[in-house]
mmCIF file of C-alpha atoms in Angstrom:
data_model
loop_
_atom_site.group_PDB
_atom_site.id
_atom_site.type_symbol
_atom_site.label_atom_id
_atom_site.label_comp_id
_atom_site.label_asym_id
_atom_site.label_seq_id
_atom_site.Cartn_x
_atom_site.Cartn_y
_atom_site.Cartn_z
ATOM 1 C CA UNK A 865 4.768 -1.099 33.714
ATOM 2 C CA UNK A 866 6.516 -0.927 30.349
ATOM 3 C CA UNK A 867 8.397 -3.930 28.959
ATOM 4 C CA UNK A 868 12.207 -3.740 28.779
ATOM 5 C CA UNK A 869 13.534 -1.804 25.780
ATOM 6 C CA UNK A 870 14.923 -5.018 24.256
ATOM 7 C CA UNK A 871 11.460 -6.612 24.013
ATOM 8 C CA UNK A 872 9.762 -5.886 20.691
ATOM 9 C CA UNK A 873 6.013 -5.484 20.578
ATOM 10 C CA UNK A 874 3.861 -8.122 18.955
ATOM 11 C CA UNK A 875 2.896 -5.791 16.119
ATOM 12 C CA UNK A 876 6.555 -4.963 15.437
ATOM 13 C CA UNK A 877 7.345 -8.676 15.148
ATOM 14 C CA UNK A 878 4.308 -9.153 12.900
ATOM 15 C CA UNK A 879 5.453 -6.270 10.687
ATOM 16 C CA UNK A 880 8.968 -7.742 10.477
ATOM 17 C CA UNK A 881 7.545 -11.095 9.339
ATOM 18 C CA UNK A 882 5.355 -9.415 6.722
ATOM 19 C CA UNK A 883 8.184 -7.313 5.331
ATOM 20 C CA UNK A 884 10.546 -10.287 5.161
ATOM 21 C CA UNK A 885 8.193 -11.738 2.537
ATOM 22 C CA UNK A 886 7.990 -8.594 0.380
ATOM 23 C CA UNK A 887 10.200 -6.964 -2.220
ATOM 24 C CA UNK A 888 9.230 -3.472 -1.128
ATOM 25 C CA UNK A 889 9.649 -0.595 -3.593
ATOM 26 C CA UNK A 890 10.530 3.034 -3.033
ATOM 27 C CA UNK A 891 8.553 5.895 -4.551
ATOM 28 C CA UNK A 892 10.738 6.472 -7.623
ATOM 29 C CA UNK A 893 10.833 2.783 -8.565
ATOM 30 C CA UNK A 894 7.092 2.448 -7.953
ATOM 31 C CA UNK A 895 6.364 5.476 -10.139
ATOM 32 C CA UNK A 896 8.531 4.020 -12.918
ATOM 33 C CA UNK A 897 6.784 0.621 -12.767
ATOM 34 C CA UNK A 898 3.368 2.286 -12.828
ATOM 35 C CA UNK A 899 4.316 4.590 -15.735
ATOM 36 C CA UNK A 900 5.627 1.605 -17.707
ATOM 37 C CA UNK A 901 2.368 -0.284 -17.171
ATOM 38 C CA UNK A 902 4.198 -2.954 -15.157
ATOM 39 C CA UNK A 903 2.334 -2.396 -11.875
ATOM 40 C CA UNK A 904 -0.902 -1.077 -10.424
ATOM 41 C CA UNK A 905 -0.904 1.161 -7.358
ATOM 42 C CA UNK A 906 -3.603 0.584 -4.739
ATOM 43 C CA UNK A 907 -4.289 3.289 -2.154
ATOM 44 C CA UNK A 908 -5.787 1.711 0.974
ATOM 45 C CA UNK A 909 -6.059 4.907 3.050
ATOM 46 C CA UNK A 910 -9.503 5.896 4.358
ATOM 47 C CA UNK A 911 -11.373 8.677 2.521
ATOM 48 C CA UNK A 912 -10.781 11.274 5.246
ATOM 49 C CA UNK A 913 -7.038 10.638 5.170
ATOM 50 C CA UNK A 914 -6.915 10.897 1.370
ATOM 51 C CA UNK A 915 -8.877 14.175 1.518
ATOM 52 C CA UNK A 916 -6.492 15.590 4.124
ATOM 53 C CA UNK A 917 -3.180 14.367 2.671
ATOM 54 C CA UNK A 918 -3.895 14.258 -1.048
ATOM 55 C CA UNK A 919 -4.125 11.400 -3.517
ATOM 56 C CA UNK A 920 -1.930 9.443 -5.863
ATOM 57 C CA UNK A 921 -2.867 10.475 -9.416
ATOM 58 C CA UNK A 922 -3.265 6.995 -10.922
ATOM 59 C CA UNK A 923 -4.106 4.739 -7.983
ATOM 60 C CA UNK A 924 -7.015 2.407 -7.527
ATOM 61 C CA UNK A 925 -8.692 3.376 -4.266
ATOM 62 C CA UNK A 926 -9.614 0.257 -2.310
ATOM 63 C CA UNK A 927 -9.932 0.678 1.426
ATOM 64 C CA UNK A 928 -8.184 -1.882 3.598
ATOM 65 C CA UNK A 929 -11.303 -3.644 4.876
ATOM 66 C CA UNK A 930 -12.222 -4.973 1.399
ATOM 67 C CA UNK A 931 -8.784 -5.268 -0.219
ATOM 68 C CA UNK A 932 -8.484 -9.049 -0.491
ATOM 69 C CA UNK A 933 -11.994 -9.436 -1.952
ATOM 70 C CA UNK A 934 -11.360 -6.754 -4.582
ATOM 71 C CA UNK A 935 -7.970 -8.047 -5.737
ATOM 72 C CA UNK A 936 -8.525 -11.815 -5.610
ATOM 73 C CA UNK A 937 -9.121 -12.762 -9.258
ATOM 74 C CA UNK A 938 -11.445 -15.586 -8.162
ATOM 75 C CA UNK A 939 -13.635 -13.366 -5.964
ATOM 76 C CA UNK A 940 -17.103 -12.342 -7.098
ATOM 77 C CA UNK A 941 -16.304 -8.876 -5.678
ATOM 78 C CA UNK A 942 -13.057 -8.377 -7.648
ATOM 79 C CA UNK A 943 -12.192 -5.211 -9.558
ATOM 80 C CA UNK A 944 -11.765 -5.519 -13.356
ATOM 81 C CA UNK A 945 -7.983 -5.102 -12.999
ATOM 82 C CA UNK A 946 -7.746 -8.294 -10.901
ATOM 83 C CA UNK A 947 -7.094 -10.519 -13.898
ATOM 84 C CA UNK A 948 -4.836 -13.143 -12.354
ATOM 85 C CA UNK A 949 -2.402 -14.055 -9.591
ATOM 86 C CA UNK A 950 0.582 -12.469 -11.344
ATOM 87 C CA UNK A 951 -0.650 -8.855 -11.411
ATOM 88 C CA UNK A 952 1.965 -6.560 -9.855
ATOM 89 C CA UNK A 953 0.062 -4.816 -7.031
ATOM 90 C CA UNK A 954 1.842 -2.055 -5.110
ATOM 91 C CA UNK A 955 -0.142 -1.289 -1.970
ATOM 92 C CA UNK A 956 0.172 2.146 -0.367
ATOM 93 C CA UNK A 957 -0.962 3.663 2.908
ATOM 94 C CA UNK A 958 0.170 6.883 4.576
ATOM 95 C CA UNK A 959 3.530 5.799 6.003
ATOM 96 C CA UNK A 960 4.139 2.230 4.819
ATOM 97 C CA UNK A 961 3.106 0.220 7.867
ATOM 98 C CA UNK A 962 -0.464 -0.878 7.169
ATOM 99 C CA UNK A 963 0.457 -1.447 3.528
ATOM 100 C CA UNK A 964 3.128 -3.990 4.503
ATOM 101 C CA UNK A 965 0.590 -6.051 6.435
ATOM 102 C CA UNK A 966 -1.930 -5.701 3.598
ATOM 103 C CA UNK A 967 0.563 -6.755 0.915
ATOM 104 C CA UNK A 968 1.561 -9.822 2.950
ATOM 105 C CA UNK A 969 -2.123 -10.704 3.174
ATOM 106 C CA UNK A 970 -2.353 -10.481 -0.621
ATOM 107 C CA UNK A 971 0.529 -12.955 -0.864
ATOM 108 C CA UNK A 972 -1.539 -15.277 1.350
ATOM 109 C CA UNK A 973 -4.440 -14.937 -1.107
ATOM 110 C CA UNK A 974 -2.079 -16.129 -3.851
ATOM 111 C CA UNK A 975 -1.184 -12.804 -5.471
ATOM 112 C CA UNK A 976 2.459 -13.678 -5.944
ATOM 113 C CA UNK A 977 3.761 -10.264 -7.061
ATOM 114 C CA UNK A 978 2.095 -8.104 -4.402
ATOM 115 C CA UNK A 979 4.269 -5.667 -2.471
ATOM 116 C CA UNK A 980 4.022 -2.267 -0.852
ATOM 117 C CA UNK A 981 5.333 1.258 -1.177
ATOM 118 C CA UNK A 982 8.143 1.930 1.293
ATOM 119 C CA UNK A 983 7.254 5.003 3.332
ATOM 120 C CA UNK A 984 3.778 5.239 1.801
ATOM 121 C CA UNK A 985 2.173 8.450 0.607
ATOM 122 C CA UNK A 986 4.481 10.524 2.808
ATOM 123 C CA UNK A 987 7.557 9.133 1.017
ATOM 124 C CA UNK A 988 5.846 9.757 -2.335
ATOM 125 C CA UNK A 989 5.398 13.418 -1.314
ATOM 126 C CA UNK A 990 9.008 13.714 -0.102
ATOM 127 C CA UNK A 991 10.179 12.322 -3.454
ATOM 128 C CA UNK A 992 8.401 15.221 -5.175
ATOM 129 C CA UNK A 993 6.131 12.948 -7.190
ATOM 130 C CA UNK A 994 2.787 14.151 -8.497
ATOM 131 C CA UNK A 995 -0.250 14.181 -6.180
ATOM 132 C CA UNK A 996 -3.847 15.384 -6.413
ATOM 133 C CA UNK A 997 -5.614 17.552 -3.851
ATOM 134 C CA UNK A 998 -5.031 17.532 -0.120
ATOM 135 C CA UNK A 999 -5.740 20.127 2.534
ATOM 136 C CA UNK A 1000 -3.765 23.386 2.306
ATOM 137 C CA UNK A 1001 -0.758 23.756 4.639
ATOM 138 C CA UNK A 1002 -1.789 24.540 8.205
ATOM 139 C CA UNK A 1003 -5.287 23.073 7.791
ATOM 140 C CA UNK A 1004 -6.185 20.404 10.364
#
């Protein structure tokens, strides 16, 4: 039996709480921040999804399962770009759902300027911004 239409799922409520904490950015604003050196873009999509959809040209690729360890400036497993809590991280996934949860988790780690890309890679594509690779049209 399905719940009444007025009852929101637990994950929808969780997503709402995460997004309430973020200053999400659209593709054009994200591209401008990245080009100006004001932000770093992190692509958390799995390798197979990146191969199929294409890639952001200047993103750090850090899959979701290790994100917090790589971006926490106090972690032994951090990337060189994780220089402090005030780095502007823009997290991206395919459609902007997983990235919202991931960015909220980065706030919990103490990365105060973390956010995510509204609409994810798909919105980036729709905005006509540059991408690398991806499977040709009609390829599964």
